[in-house]
PDB file of C-alpha atoms and ligand atoms in Angstrom:
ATOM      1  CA  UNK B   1       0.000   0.000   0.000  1.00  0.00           C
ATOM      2  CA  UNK B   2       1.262   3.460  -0.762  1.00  0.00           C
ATOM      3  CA  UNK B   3       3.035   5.015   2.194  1.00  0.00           C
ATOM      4  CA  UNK B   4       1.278   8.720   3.222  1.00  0.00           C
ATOM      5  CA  UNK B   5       2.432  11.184   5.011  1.00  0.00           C
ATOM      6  CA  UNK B   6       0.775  12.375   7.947  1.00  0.00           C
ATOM      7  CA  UNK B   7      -0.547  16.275   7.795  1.00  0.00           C
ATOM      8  CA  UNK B   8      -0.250  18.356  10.095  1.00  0.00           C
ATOM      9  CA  UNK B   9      -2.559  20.860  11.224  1.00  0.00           C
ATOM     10  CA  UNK B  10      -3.170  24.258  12.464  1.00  0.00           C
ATOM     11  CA  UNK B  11      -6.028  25.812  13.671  1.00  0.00           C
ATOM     12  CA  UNK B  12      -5.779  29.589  14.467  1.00  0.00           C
ATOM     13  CA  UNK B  13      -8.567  31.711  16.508  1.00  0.00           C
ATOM     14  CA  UNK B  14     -11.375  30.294  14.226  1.00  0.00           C
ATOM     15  CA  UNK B  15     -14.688  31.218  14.189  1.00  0.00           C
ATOM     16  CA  UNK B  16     -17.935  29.935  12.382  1.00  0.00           C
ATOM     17  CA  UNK B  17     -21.114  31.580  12.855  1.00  0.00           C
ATOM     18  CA  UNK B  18     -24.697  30.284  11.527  1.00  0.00           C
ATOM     19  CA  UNK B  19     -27.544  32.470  11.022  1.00  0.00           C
ATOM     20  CA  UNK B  20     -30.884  30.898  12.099  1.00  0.00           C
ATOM     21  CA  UNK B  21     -34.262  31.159   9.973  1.00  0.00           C
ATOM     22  CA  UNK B  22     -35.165  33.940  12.810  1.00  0.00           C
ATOM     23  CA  UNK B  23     -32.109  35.481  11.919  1.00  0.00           C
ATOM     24  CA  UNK B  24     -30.373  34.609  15.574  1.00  0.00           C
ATOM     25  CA  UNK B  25     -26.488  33.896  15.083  1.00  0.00           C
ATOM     26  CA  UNK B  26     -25.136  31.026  16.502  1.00  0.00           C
ATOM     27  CA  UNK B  27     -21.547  30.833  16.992  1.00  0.00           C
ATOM     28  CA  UNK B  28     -20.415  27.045  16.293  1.00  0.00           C
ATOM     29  CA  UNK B  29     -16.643  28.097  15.989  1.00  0.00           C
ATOM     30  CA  UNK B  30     -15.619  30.517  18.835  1.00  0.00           C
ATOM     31  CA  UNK B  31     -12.260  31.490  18.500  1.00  0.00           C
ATOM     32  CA  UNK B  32     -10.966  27.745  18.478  1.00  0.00           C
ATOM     33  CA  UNK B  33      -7.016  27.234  18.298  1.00  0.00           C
ATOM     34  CA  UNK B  34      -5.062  23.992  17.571  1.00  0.00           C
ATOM     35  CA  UNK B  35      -2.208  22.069  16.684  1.00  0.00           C
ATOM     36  CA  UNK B  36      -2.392  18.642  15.761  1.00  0.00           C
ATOM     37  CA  UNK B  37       1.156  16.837  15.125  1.00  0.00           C
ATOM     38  CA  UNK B  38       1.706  14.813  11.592  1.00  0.00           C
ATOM     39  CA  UNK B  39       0.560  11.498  12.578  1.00  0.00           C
ATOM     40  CA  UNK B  40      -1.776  12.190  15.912  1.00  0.00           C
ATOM     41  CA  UNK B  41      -5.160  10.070  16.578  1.00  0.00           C
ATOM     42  CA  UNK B  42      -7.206  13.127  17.968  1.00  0.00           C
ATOM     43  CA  UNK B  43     -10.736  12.677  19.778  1.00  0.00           C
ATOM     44  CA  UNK B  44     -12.719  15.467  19.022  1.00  0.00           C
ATOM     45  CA  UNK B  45     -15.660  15.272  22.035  1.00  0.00           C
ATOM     46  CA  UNK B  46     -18.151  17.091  23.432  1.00  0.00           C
ATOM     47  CA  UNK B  47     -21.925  17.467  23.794  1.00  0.00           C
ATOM     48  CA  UNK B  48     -24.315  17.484  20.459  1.00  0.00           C
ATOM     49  CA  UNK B  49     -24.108  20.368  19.151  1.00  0.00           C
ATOM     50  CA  UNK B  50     -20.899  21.732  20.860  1.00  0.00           C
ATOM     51  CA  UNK B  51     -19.108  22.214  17.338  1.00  0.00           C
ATOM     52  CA  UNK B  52     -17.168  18.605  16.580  1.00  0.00           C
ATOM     53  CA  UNK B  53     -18.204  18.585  12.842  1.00  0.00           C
ATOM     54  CA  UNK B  54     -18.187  22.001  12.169  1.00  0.00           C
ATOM     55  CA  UNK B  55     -14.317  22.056  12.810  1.00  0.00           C
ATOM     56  CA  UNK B  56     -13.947  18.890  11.029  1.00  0.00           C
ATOM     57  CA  UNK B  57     -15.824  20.574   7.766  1.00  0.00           C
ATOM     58  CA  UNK B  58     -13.634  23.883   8.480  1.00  0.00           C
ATOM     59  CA  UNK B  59     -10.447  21.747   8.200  1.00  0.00           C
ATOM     60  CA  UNK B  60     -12.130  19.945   5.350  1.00  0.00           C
ATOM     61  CA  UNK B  61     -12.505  22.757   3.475  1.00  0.00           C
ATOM     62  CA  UNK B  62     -16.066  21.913   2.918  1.00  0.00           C
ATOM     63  CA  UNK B  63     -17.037  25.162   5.221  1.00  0.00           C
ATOM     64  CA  UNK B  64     -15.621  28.434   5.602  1.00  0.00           C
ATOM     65  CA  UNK B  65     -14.361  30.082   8.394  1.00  0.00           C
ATOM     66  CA  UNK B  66     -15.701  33.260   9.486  1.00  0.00           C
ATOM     67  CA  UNK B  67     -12.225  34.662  11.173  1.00  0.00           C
ATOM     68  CA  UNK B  68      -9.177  32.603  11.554  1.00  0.00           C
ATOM     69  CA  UNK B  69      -6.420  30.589  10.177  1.00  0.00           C
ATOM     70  CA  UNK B  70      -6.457  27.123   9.471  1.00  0.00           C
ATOM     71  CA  UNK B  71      -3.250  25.566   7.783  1.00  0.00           C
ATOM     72  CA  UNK B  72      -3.011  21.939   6.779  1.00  0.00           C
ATOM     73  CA  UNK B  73       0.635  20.962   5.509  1.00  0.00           C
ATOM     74  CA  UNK B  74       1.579  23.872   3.463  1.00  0.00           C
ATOM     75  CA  UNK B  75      -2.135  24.490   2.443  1.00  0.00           C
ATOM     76  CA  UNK B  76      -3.523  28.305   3.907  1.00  0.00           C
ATOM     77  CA  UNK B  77      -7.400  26.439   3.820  1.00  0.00           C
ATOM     78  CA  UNK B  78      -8.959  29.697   5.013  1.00  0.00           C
ATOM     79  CA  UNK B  79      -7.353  31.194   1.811  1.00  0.00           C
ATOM     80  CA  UNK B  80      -8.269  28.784  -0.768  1.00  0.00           C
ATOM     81  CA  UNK B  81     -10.473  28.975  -2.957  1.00  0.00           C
ATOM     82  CA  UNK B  82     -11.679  26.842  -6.575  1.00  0.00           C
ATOM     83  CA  UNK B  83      -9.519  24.363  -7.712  1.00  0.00           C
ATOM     84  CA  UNK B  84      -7.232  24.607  -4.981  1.00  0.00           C
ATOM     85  CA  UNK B  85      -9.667  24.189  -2.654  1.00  0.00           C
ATOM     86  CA  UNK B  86     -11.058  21.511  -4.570  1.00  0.00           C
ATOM     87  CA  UNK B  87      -7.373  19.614  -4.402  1.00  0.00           C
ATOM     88  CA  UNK B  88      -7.631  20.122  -0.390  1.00  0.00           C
ATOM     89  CA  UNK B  89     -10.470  18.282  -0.375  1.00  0.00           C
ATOM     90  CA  UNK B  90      -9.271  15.430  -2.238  1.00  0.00           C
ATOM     91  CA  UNK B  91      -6.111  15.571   0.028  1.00  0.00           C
ATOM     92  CA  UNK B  92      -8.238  14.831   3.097  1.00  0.00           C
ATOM     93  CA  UNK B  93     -10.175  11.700   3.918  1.00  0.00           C
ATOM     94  CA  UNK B  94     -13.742  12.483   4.781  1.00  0.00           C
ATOM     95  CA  UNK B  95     -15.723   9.296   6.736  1.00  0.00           C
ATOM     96  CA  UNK B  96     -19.185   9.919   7.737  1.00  0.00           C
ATOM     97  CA  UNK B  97     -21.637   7.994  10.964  1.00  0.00           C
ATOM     98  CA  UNK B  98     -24.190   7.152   7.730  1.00  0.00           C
ATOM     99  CA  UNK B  99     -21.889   5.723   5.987  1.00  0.00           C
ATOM    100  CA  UNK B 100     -22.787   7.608   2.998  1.00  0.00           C
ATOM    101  CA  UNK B 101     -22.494   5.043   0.300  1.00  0.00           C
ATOM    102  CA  UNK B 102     -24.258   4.527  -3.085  1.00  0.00           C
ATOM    103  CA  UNK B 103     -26.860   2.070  -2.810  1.00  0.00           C
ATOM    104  CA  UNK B 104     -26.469   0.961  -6.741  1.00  0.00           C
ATOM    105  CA  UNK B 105     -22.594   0.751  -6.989  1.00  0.00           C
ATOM    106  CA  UNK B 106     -20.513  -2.288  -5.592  1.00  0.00           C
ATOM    107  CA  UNK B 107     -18.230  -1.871  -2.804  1.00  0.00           C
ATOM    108  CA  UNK B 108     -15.508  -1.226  -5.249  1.00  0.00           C
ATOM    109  CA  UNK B 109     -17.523   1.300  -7.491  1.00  0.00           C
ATOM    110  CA  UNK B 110     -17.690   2.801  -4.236  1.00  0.00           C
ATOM    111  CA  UNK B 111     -13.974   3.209  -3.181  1.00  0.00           C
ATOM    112  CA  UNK B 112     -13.387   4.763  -6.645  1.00  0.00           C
ATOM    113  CA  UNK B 113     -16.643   7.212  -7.215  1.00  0.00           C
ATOM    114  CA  UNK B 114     -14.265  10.078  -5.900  1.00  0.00           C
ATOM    115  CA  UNK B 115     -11.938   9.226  -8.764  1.00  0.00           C
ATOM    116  CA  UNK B 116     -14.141   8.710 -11.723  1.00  0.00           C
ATOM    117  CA  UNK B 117     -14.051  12.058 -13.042  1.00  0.00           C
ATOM    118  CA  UNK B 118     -10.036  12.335 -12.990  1.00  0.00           C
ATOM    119  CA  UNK B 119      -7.526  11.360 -14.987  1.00  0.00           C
ATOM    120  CA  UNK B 120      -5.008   9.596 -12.915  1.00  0.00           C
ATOM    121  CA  UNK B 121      -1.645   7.606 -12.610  1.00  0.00           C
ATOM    122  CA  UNK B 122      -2.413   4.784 -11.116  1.00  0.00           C
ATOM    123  CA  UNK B 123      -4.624   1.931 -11.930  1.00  0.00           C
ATOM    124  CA  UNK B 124      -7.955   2.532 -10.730  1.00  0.00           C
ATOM    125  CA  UNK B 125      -9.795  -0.340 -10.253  1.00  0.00           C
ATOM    126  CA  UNK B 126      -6.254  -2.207  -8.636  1.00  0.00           C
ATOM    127  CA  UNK B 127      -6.335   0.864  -6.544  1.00  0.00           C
ATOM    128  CA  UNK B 128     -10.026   0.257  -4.984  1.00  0.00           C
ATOM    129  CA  UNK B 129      -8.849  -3.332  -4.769  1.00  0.00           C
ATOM    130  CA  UNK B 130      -6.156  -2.860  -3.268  1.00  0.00           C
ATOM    131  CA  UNK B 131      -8.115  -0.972  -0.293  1.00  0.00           C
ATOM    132  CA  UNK B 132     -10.826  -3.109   0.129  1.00  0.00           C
ATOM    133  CA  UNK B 133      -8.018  -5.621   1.251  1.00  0.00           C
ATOM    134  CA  UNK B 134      -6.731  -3.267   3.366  1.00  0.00           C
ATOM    135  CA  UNK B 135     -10.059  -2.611   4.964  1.00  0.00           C
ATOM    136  CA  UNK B 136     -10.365  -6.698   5.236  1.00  0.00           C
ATOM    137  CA  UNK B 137     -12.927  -6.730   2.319  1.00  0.00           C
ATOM    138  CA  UNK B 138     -10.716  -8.510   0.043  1.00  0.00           C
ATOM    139  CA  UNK B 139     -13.135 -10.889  -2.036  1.00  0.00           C
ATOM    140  CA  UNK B 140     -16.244  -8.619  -1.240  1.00  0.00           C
ATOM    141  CA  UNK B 141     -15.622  -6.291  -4.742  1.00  0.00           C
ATOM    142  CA  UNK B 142     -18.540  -6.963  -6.236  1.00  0.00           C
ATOM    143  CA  UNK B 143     -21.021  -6.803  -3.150  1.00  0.00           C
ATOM    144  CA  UNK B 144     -23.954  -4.159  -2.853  1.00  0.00           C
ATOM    145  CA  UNK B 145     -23.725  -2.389   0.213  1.00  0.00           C
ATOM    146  CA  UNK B 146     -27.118  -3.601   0.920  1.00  0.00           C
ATOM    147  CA  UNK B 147     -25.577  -7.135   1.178  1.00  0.00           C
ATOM    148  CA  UNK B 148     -23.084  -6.245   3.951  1.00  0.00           C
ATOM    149  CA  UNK B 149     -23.494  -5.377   7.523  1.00  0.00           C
ATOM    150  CA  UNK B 150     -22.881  -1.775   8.833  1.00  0.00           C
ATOM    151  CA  UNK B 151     -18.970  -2.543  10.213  1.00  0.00           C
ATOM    152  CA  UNK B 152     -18.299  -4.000   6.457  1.00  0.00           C
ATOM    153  CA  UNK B 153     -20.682  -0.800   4.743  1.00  0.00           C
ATOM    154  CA  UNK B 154     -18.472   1.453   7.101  1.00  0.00           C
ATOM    155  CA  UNK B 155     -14.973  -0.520   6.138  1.00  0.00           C
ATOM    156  CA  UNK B 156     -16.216   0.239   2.222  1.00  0.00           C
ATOM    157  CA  UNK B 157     -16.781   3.810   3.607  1.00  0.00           C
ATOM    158  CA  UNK B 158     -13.023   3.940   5.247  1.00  0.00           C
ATOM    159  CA  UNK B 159     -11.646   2.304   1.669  1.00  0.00           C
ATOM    160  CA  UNK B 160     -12.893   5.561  -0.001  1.00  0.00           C
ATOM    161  CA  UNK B 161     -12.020   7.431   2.057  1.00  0.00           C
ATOM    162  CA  UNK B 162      -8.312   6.508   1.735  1.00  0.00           C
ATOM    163  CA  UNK B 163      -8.826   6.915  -2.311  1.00  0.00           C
ATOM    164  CA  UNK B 164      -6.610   9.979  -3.251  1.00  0.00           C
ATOM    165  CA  UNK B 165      -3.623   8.746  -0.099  1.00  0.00           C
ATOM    166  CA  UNK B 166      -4.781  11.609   2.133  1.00  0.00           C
ATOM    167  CA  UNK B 167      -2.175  12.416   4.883  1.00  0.00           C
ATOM    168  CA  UNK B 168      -5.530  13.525   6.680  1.00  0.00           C
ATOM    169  CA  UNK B 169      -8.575  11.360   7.989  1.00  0.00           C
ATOM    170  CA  UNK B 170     -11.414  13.764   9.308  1.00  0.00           C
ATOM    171  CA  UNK B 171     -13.782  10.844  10.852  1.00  0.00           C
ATOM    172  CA  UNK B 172     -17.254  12.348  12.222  1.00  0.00           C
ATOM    173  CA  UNK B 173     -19.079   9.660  14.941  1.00  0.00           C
ATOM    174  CA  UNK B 174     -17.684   7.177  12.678  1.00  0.00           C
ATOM    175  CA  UNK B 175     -18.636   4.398  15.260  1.00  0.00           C
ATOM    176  CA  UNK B 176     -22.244   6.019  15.667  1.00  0.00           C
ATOM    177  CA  UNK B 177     -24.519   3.536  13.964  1.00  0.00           C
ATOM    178  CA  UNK B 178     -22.101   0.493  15.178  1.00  0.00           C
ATOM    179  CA  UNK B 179     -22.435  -1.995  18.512  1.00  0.00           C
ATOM    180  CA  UNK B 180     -20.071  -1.638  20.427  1.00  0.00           C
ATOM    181  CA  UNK B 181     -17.776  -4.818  19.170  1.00  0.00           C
ATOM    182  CA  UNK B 182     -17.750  -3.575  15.947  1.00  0.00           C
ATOM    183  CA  UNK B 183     -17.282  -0.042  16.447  1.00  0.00           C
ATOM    184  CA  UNK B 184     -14.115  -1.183  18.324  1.00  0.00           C
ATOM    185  CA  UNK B 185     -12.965  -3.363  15.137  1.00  0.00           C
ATOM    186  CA  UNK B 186     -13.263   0.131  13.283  1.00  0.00           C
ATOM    187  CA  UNK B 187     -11.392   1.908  15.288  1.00  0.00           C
ATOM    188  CA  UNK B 188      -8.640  -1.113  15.723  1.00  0.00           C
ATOM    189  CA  UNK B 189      -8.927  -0.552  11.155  1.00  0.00           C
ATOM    190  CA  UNK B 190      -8.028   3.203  11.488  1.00  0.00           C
ATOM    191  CA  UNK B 191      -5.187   2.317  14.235  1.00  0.00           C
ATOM    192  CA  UNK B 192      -3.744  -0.203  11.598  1.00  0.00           C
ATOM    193  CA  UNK B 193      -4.029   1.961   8.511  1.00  0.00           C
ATOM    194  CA  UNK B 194      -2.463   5.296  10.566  1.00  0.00           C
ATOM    195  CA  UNK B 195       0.564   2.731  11.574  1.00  0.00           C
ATOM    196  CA  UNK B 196       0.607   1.632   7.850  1.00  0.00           C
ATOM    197  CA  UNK B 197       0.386   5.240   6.109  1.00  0.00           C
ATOM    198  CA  UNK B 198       1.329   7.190   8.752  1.00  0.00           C
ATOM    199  CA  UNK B 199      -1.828   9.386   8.275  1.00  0.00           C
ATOM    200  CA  UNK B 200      -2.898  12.082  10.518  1.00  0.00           C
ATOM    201  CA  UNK B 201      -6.778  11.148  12.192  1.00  0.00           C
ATOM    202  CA  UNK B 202      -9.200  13.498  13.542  1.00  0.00           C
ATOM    203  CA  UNK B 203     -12.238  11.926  14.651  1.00  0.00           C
ATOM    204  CA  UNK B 204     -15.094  13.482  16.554  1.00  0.00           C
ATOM    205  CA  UNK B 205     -16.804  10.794  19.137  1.00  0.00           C
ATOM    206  CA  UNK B 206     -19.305  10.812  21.871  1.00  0.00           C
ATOM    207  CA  UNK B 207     -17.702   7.021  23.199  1.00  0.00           C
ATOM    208  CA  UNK B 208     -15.278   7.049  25.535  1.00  0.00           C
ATOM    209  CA  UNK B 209     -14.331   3.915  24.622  1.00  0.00           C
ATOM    210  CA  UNK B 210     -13.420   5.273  21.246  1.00  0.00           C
ATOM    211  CA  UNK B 211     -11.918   8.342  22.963  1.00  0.00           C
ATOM    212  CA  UNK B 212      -9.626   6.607  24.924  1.00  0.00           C
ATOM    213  CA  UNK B 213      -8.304   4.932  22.338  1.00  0.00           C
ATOM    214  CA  UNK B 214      -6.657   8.164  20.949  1.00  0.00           C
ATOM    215  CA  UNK B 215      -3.587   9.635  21.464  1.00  0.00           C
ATOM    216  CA  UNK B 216      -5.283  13.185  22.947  1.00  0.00           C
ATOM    217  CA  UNK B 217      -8.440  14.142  23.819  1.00  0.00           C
ATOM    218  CA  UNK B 218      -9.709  17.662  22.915  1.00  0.00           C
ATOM    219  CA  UNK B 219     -13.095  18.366  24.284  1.00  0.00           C
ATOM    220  CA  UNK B 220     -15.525  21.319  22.945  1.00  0.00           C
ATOM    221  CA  UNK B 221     -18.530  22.832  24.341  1.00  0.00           C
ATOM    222  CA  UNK B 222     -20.317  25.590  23.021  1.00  0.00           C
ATOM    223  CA  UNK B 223     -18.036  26.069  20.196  1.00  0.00           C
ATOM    224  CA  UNK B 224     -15.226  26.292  22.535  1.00  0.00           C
ATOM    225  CA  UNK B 225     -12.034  24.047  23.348  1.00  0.00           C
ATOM    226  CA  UNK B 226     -12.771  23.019  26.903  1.00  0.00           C
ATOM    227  CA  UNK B 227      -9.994  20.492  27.484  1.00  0.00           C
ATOM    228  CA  UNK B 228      -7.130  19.662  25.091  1.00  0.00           C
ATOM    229  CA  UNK B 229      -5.826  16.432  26.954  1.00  0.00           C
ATOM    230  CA  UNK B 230      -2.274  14.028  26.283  1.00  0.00           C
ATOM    231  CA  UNK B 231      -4.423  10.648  26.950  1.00  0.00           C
ATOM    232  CA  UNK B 232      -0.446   8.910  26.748  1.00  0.00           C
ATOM    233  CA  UNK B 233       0.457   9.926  29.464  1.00  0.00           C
ATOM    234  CA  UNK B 234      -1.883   6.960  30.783  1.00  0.00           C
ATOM    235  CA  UNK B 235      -4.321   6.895  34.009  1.00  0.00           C
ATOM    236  CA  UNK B 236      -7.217   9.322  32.352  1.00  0.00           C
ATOM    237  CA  UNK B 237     -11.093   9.369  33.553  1.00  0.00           C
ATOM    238  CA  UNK B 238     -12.125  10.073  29.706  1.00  0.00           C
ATOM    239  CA  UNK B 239     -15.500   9.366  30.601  1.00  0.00           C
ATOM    240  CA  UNK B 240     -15.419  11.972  32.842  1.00  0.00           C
ATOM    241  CA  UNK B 241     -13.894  14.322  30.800  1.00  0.00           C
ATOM    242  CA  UNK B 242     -16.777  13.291  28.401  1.00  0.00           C
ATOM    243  CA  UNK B 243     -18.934  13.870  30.978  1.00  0.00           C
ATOM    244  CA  UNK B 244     -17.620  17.654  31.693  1.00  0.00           C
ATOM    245  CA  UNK B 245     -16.417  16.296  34.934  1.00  0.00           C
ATOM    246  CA  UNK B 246     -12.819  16.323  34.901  1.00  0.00           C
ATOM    247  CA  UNK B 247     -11.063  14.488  37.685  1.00  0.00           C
TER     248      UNK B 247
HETATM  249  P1  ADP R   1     -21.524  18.619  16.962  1.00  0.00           P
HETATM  250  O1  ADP R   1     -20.811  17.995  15.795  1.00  0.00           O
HETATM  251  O2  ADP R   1     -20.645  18.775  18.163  1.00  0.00           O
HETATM  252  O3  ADP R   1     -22.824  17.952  17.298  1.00  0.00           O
HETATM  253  P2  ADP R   1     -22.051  20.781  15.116  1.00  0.00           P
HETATM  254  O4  ADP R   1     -20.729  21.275  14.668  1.00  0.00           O
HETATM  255  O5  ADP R   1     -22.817  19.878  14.201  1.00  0.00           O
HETATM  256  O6  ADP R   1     -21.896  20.126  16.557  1.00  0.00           O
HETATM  257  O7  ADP R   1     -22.994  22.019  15.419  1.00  0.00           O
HETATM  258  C1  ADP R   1     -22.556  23.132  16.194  1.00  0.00           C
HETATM  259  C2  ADP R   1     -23.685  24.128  16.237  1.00  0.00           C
HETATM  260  O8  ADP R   1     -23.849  24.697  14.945  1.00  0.00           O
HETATM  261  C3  ADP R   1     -25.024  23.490  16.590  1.00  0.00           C
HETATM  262  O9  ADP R   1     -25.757  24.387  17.386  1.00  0.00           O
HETATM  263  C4  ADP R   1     -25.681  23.292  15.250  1.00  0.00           C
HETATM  264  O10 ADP R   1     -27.089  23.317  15.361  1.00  0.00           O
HETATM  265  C5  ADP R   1     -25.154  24.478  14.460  1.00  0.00           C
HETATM  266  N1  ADP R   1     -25.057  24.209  13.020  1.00  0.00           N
HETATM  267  C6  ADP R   1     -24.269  23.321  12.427  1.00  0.00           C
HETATM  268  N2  ADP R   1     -24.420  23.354  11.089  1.00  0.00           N
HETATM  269  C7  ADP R   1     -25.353  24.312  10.834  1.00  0.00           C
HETATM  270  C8  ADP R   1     -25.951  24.843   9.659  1.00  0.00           C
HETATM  271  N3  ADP R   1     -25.598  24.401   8.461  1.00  0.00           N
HETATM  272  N4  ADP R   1     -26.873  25.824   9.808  1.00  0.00           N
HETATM  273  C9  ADP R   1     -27.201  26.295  11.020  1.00  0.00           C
HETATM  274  N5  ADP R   1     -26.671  25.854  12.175  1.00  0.00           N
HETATM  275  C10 ADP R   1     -25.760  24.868  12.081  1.00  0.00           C
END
């Protein structure tokens, strides 16, 4: 599999505001700041609604900032716009809690939809092949995603994902719709791959057993970075922290 380099990210002072239908603002981004090493497994947690996927679309580049910097590798997001924009976004790995796959494609029409309209210089198809292995799919090509369970539809998911060898995977509740055995096998995937490419993971969760899987914890509320936490150092109450209730 092709080696990737892990991105690293910065995050400066950002801010994202919404305007409601009654024309209330609602600030999901409030001046949120942070650095996130090439390679890091980073829990994004907090309450619904406290902002996890709006900084995940910021840093995506599929939302725009109000105020701030964000900076992923050599890439200015906040500044980009068209086609360079549109090459961020194929630089960063995008997996979703629905899934999000095309009902009438197989799992390897799936891996390469994000392809199809390029020209490229690799071998497609060997390409999506080669990921559904990865993912532990090998064999399941040709299967409808109505044919496989949720941890396979989500592996498919992962495989295209990991499409365009993005040094970033931006992962939102990717463990949501799962039990809890096979959210764990997910997240034991995503360990494997980031050890095998080296890819940076940001993944916004409300389980702690996800959570304290990661290498740091950052915890939002209201828009807000509440906790930013080194979960290495070992000897954490992440549920806790979850909770708001820091030991
Ligand atoms: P989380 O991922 O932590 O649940 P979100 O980032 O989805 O939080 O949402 C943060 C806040 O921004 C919430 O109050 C949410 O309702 C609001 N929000 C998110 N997206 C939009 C949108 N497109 N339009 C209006 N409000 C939004």
């Amino acid at each position: 599999m092709n080696e990737t380099t892990g991105s690293a990210v910065r995050v400066e002072d950002v801010v994202k505001r919404y305007v409601l239908d009654d024309s209330v603002e609602l600030v999901a981004a409030d001046g949120v700041s942070l650095t996130v090493a090439p390679g890091a497994l980073v829990a994004l947690t907090g309450p619904s609604g406290s902002g996890k996927s709006t900084l995940l679309h910021l840093v995506g580049g599929v939302d725009r900032a109000d105020a701030g910097t964000i900076v992923v590798d050599d890439r200015e997001v906040t500044a980009l716009k068209g086609d360079d924009l549109a090459a961020h976004r194929r630089r960063v790995g995008f997996v979703f809690q629905r899934f999000n796959l095309l009902g009438a494609l197989t799992a390897r029409d799936n891996v390469l939809a994000p392809v199809v309209p390029f020209k490229v210089d690799f071998d497609k198809a060997a390409r999506a092949d080669e990921l559904l292995d990865a993912v532990g799919l090998g064999g399941r090509e040709r299967s409808l995603p109505s044919r496989m369970s949720g941890g396979q539809q989500q592996r498919v998911a992962i495989a295209r994902a990991l499409v365009w060898s993005p040094g970033l995977l931006l992962a939102d509740e990717p463990t949501g719709n799962l039990d809890t055995r096979t959210g764990a096998a997910i997240l034991d995937l995503l360990l494997s791959l980031r050890a095998a490419r080296g890819m940076t993971i940001l993944i916004a969760t409300h389980d702690p057993v996800v959570a304290s899987r990661c290498d740091r914890l950052v915890r939002l509320q209201d828009g807000r970075i509440t906790d930013d936490v080194d979960l290495r150092a070992g000897d954490i109450d992440v549920a806790g922290l979850l909770a708001g209730r820091p030991d």
